[in-house]
Each structure stands twice: as C-alpha cells, then as structure tokens.
PDB file of C-alpha atoms in Angstrom:
ATOM      1  CA  MET A 787     274.632 -32.662  86.820  1.00 53.00           C
ATOM      2  CA  PRO A 788     273.297 -31.659  90.281  1.00 54.00           C
ATOM      3  CA  SER A 789     271.419 -34.249  92.244  1.00 56.00           C
ATOM      4  CA  GLU A 790     267.782 -33.871  93.250  1.00 55.00           C
ATOM      5  CA  THR A 791     268.824 -33.099  96.839  1.00 55.00           C
ATOM      6  CA  ALA A 792     271.203 -30.369  95.713  1.00 53.00           C
ATOM      7  CA  ARG A 793     268.521 -28.743  93.577  1.00 57.00           C
ATOM      8  CA  ARG A 794     266.088 -28.715  96.448  1.00 59.00           C
ATOM      9  CA  SER A 795     268.602 -27.134  98.815  1.00 63.00           C
ATOM     10  CA  GLN A 796     269.163 -24.344  96.317  1.00 74.00           C
ATOM     11  CA  ALA A 797     265.437 -23.734  95.805  1.00 78.00           C
ATOM     12  CA  THR A 798     263.972 -20.588  97.358  1.00 77.00           C
ATOM     13  CA  PRO A 799     260.364 -20.596  98.532  1.00 85.00           C
ATOM     14  CA  LEU A 800     258.201 -18.516  96.199  1.00 84.00           C
ATOM     15  CA  LYS A 801     257.175 -16.158  98.990  1.00 77.00           C
ATOM     16  CA  ASP A 802     260.819 -15.385  99.779  1.00 81.00           C
ATOM     17  CA  ALA A 803     261.633 -14.912  96.079  1.00 82.00           C
ATOM     18  CA  ILE A 804     258.731 -12.393  95.626  1.00 80.00           C
ATOM     19  CA  GLU A 805     259.791 -10.527  98.795  1.00 76.00           C
ATOM     20  CA  ALA A 806     263.311 -10.288  97.461  1.00 81.00           C
ATOM     21  CA  PHE A 807     262.082  -9.079  94.056  1.00 77.00           C
ATOM     22  CA  LEU A 808     259.833  -6.394  95.573  1.00 69.00           C
ATOM     23  CA  LYS A 809     262.634  -5.205  97.862  1.00 75.00           C
ATOM     24  CA  THR A 810     265.238  -5.146  95.055  1.00 75.00           C
ATOM     25  CA  PHE A 811     263.137  -2.971  92.821  1.00 70.00           C
ATOM     26  CA  ASN A 812     261.700  -0.786  95.592  1.00 67.00           C
ATOM     27  CA  LEU A 813     258.118  -1.995  94.947  1.00 73.00           C
ATOM     28  CA  LYS A 814     257.264  -3.222  98.421  1.00 72.00           C
ATOM     29  CA  SER A 815     255.425  -0.101  99.510  1.00 76.00           C
ATOM     30  CA  LYS A 816     253.420   0.123  96.316  1.00 79.00           C
ATOM     31  CA  PHE A 817     252.527  -3.553  96.618  1.00 78.00           C
ATOM     32  CA  ASN A 818     251.372  -3.005 100.272  1.00 77.00           C
ATOM     33  CA  GLU A 819     249.250  -0.023  99.188  1.00 81.00           C
ATOM     34  CA  THR A 820     247.616  -2.086  96.432  1.00 82.00           C
ATOM     35  CA  TYR A 821     246.987  -4.930  98.906  1.00 82.00           C
ATOM     36  CA  LEU A 822     245.308  -2.528 101.283  1.00 84.00           C
ATOM     37  CA  VAL A 823     242.870  -1.313  98.618  1.00 84.00           C
ATOM     38  CA  ALA A 824     242.253  -4.826  97.264  1.00 86.00           C
ATOM     39  CA  PHE A 825     241.525  -6.341 100.654  1.00 88.00           C
ATOM     40  CA  TRP A 826     239.684  -3.422 102.252  1.00 91.00           C
ATOM     41  CA  GLU A 827     236.473  -5.479 102.631  1.00 91.00           C
ATOM     42  CA  ARG A 828     238.298  -8.345 104.328  1.00 91.00           C
ATOM     43  CA  MET A 829     240.048  -5.984 106.651  1.00 89.00           C
ATOM     44  CA  MET A 830     237.120  -3.714 107.593  1.00 91.00           C
ATOM     45  CA  GLY A 831     234.128  -5.965 107.003  1.00 93.00           C
ATOM     46  CA  LYS A 832     231.234  -5.836 104.583  1.00 94.00           C
ATOM     47  CA  ALA A 833     229.328  -3.067 106.438  1.00 92.00           C
ATOM     48  CA  ILE A 834     232.130  -0.537 106.209  1.00 93.00           C
ATOM     49  CA  ALA A 835     233.302  -1.642 102.700  1.00 93.00           C
ATOM     50  CA  SER A 836     229.812  -1.301 101.303  1.00 95.00           C
ATOM     51  CA  ARG A 837     229.697   2.355 102.409  1.00 95.00           C
ATOM     52  CA  THR A 838     233.202   3.124 101.056  1.00 95.00           C
ATOM     53  CA  THR A 839     232.811   4.729  97.653  1.00 94.00           C
ATOM     54  CA  GLU A 840     236.427   5.707  97.045  1.00 93.00           C
ATOM     55  CA  ILE A 841     239.706   4.473  98.491  1.00 93.00           C
ATOM     56  CA  TYR A 842     243.312   5.088  97.551  1.00 91.00           C
ATOM     57  CA  VAL A 843     246.730   5.596  99.071  1.00 90.00           C
ATOM     58  CA  LYS A 844     249.092   8.475  98.181  1.00 91.00           C
ATOM     59  CA  ASN A 845     252.259   9.446  99.986  1.00 90.00           C
ATOM     60  CA  ARG A 846     251.515   7.074 102.944  1.00 91.00           C
ATOM     61  CA  THR A 847     248.088   8.664 103.408  1.00 94.00           C
ATOM     62  CA  LEU A 848     244.891   6.680 102.989  1.00 94.00           C
ATOM     63  CA  TYR A 849     242.053   8.624 101.350  1.00 95.00           C
ATOM     64  CA  LEU A 850     238.549   7.384 102.028  1.00 95.00           C
ATOM     65  CA  ARG A 851     235.172   8.556 100.821  1.00 96.00           C
ATOM     66  CA  ILE A 852     232.464   7.157 103.065  1.00 95.00           C
ATOM     67  CA  ASP A 853     228.809   7.768 102.011  1.00 95.00           C
ATOM     68  CA  SER A 854     227.476   7.491 105.601  1.00 94.00           C
ATOM     69  CA  SER A 855     228.038  10.518 107.780  1.00 95.00           C
ATOM     70  CA  PRO A 856     227.705   8.613 111.134  1.00 95.00           C
ATOM     71  CA  LEU A 857     230.137   5.951 109.943  1.00 94.00           C
ATOM     72  CA  ARG A 858     232.579   8.632 108.671  1.00 95.00           C
ATOM     73  CA  GLN A 859     232.436  10.354 112.043  1.00 96.00           C
ATOM     74  CA  GLU A 860     232.979   7.075 113.926  1.00 95.00           C
ATOM     75  CA  LEU A 861     235.973   6.171 111.763  1.00 94.00           C
ATOM     76  CA  PHE A 862     237.360   9.697 112.168  1.00 95.00           C
ATOM     77  CA  MET A 863     237.150   9.365 115.963  1.00 96.00           C
ATOM     78  CA  ALA A 864     238.997   6.048 115.803  1.00 95.00           C
ATOM     79  CA  LYS A 865     241.571   7.231 113.219  1.00 96.00           C
ATOM     80  CA  SER A 866     244.702   6.066 115.131  1.00 95.00           C
ATOM     81  CA  LYS A 867     243.093   2.696 115.856  1.00 95.00           C
ATOM     82  CA  LEU A 868     242.199   2.401 112.182  1.00 94.00           C
ATOM     83  CA  ILE A 869     245.808   3.183 111.154  1.00 95.00           C
ATOM     84  CA  ASN A 870     247.216   0.613 113.587  1.00 95.00           C
ATOM     85  CA  LEU A 871     244.700  -2.053 112.460  1.00 92.00           C
ATOM     86  CA  ILE A 872     245.550  -1.560 108.762  1.00 91.00           C
ATOM     87  CA  ASN A 873     249.339  -1.569 109.351  1.00 92.00           C
ATOM     88  CA  LYS A 874     249.029  -4.653 111.487  1.00 92.00           C
ATOM     89  CA  ASP A 875     246.967  -6.464 108.859  1.00 88.00           C
ATOM     90  CA  VAL A 876     249.437  -5.581 106.089  1.00 84.00           C
ATOM     91  CA  GLY A 877     252.336  -6.598 108.283  1.00 85.00           C
ATOM     92  CA  GLU A 878     254.309  -3.326 108.150  1.00 85.00           C
ATOM     93  CA  SER A 879     253.812   0.392 108.344  1.00 89.00           C
ATOM     94  CA  VAL A 880     252.010   1.397 105.115  1.00 88.00           C
ATOM     95  CA  ILE A 881     250.011   4.434 106.127  1.00 92.00           C
ATOM     96  CA  ASP A 882     250.603   7.324 108.576  1.00 95.00           C
ATOM     97  CA  ASP A 883     247.347   9.225 108.202  1.00 96.00           C
ATOM     98  CA  VAL A 884     243.738   8.868 106.997  1.00 96.00           C
ATOM     99  CA  ILE A 885     241.929  11.654 105.176  1.00 95.00           C
ATOM    100  CA  PHE A 886     238.135  11.483 104.858  1.00 95.00           C
ATOM    101  CA  LEU A 887     236.907  12.965 101.580  1.00 91.00           C
TER     102      LEU A 887
END
C-alpha cells in the first residue's frame, strides 16, 4: 500500500489534468472558443457586451453582431488590436479574424 507521501507525489494538479485531457482529445481550440463567448463581457466590458447581440466563433473567425453603428465602426477600425486582446486574454491564438454582421 503506497504511503501518503507517495500518493501526493503521483497526484496531478487538476488544471494540468484538464489541459492534458483537452489536448489528448483535440478539444483545446473548441474550449477556448467557448471560453471567449462565455467571458465576452469580462474581456470587453459591460458597455460593449450590452451592445453585442450575437457572438460566435467558426473556423478561427469571430462573428459579432453589434447593434450600435458607431461602436461597430470603432471596433472595425481597431480589429487587429481586438484580435490581439482576445488572444492574449485566452492565453493562445484562438481567432485570426473578426467579421461584423
């Protein structure tokens, strides 16, 4: 029977175990896309999130429907900055482009 110390040394932190699971089953990119949608308000702030009526990711492209024309234009002008901000927040490259619907 293994001792308590031996069991602890064999234990894997939950975060590492989840990362390994996602990587093994090629789910990491889908997880990151879901994270992006779920945490859009935290990433962009309440003002932008409240004007976002539709958001989804498909083939590494973020699709956004913004109900404010001035805000849509402002985000369009800062598209590369927006992509960098999102990828940095997620922790890896998740999107390559943004399309405004």
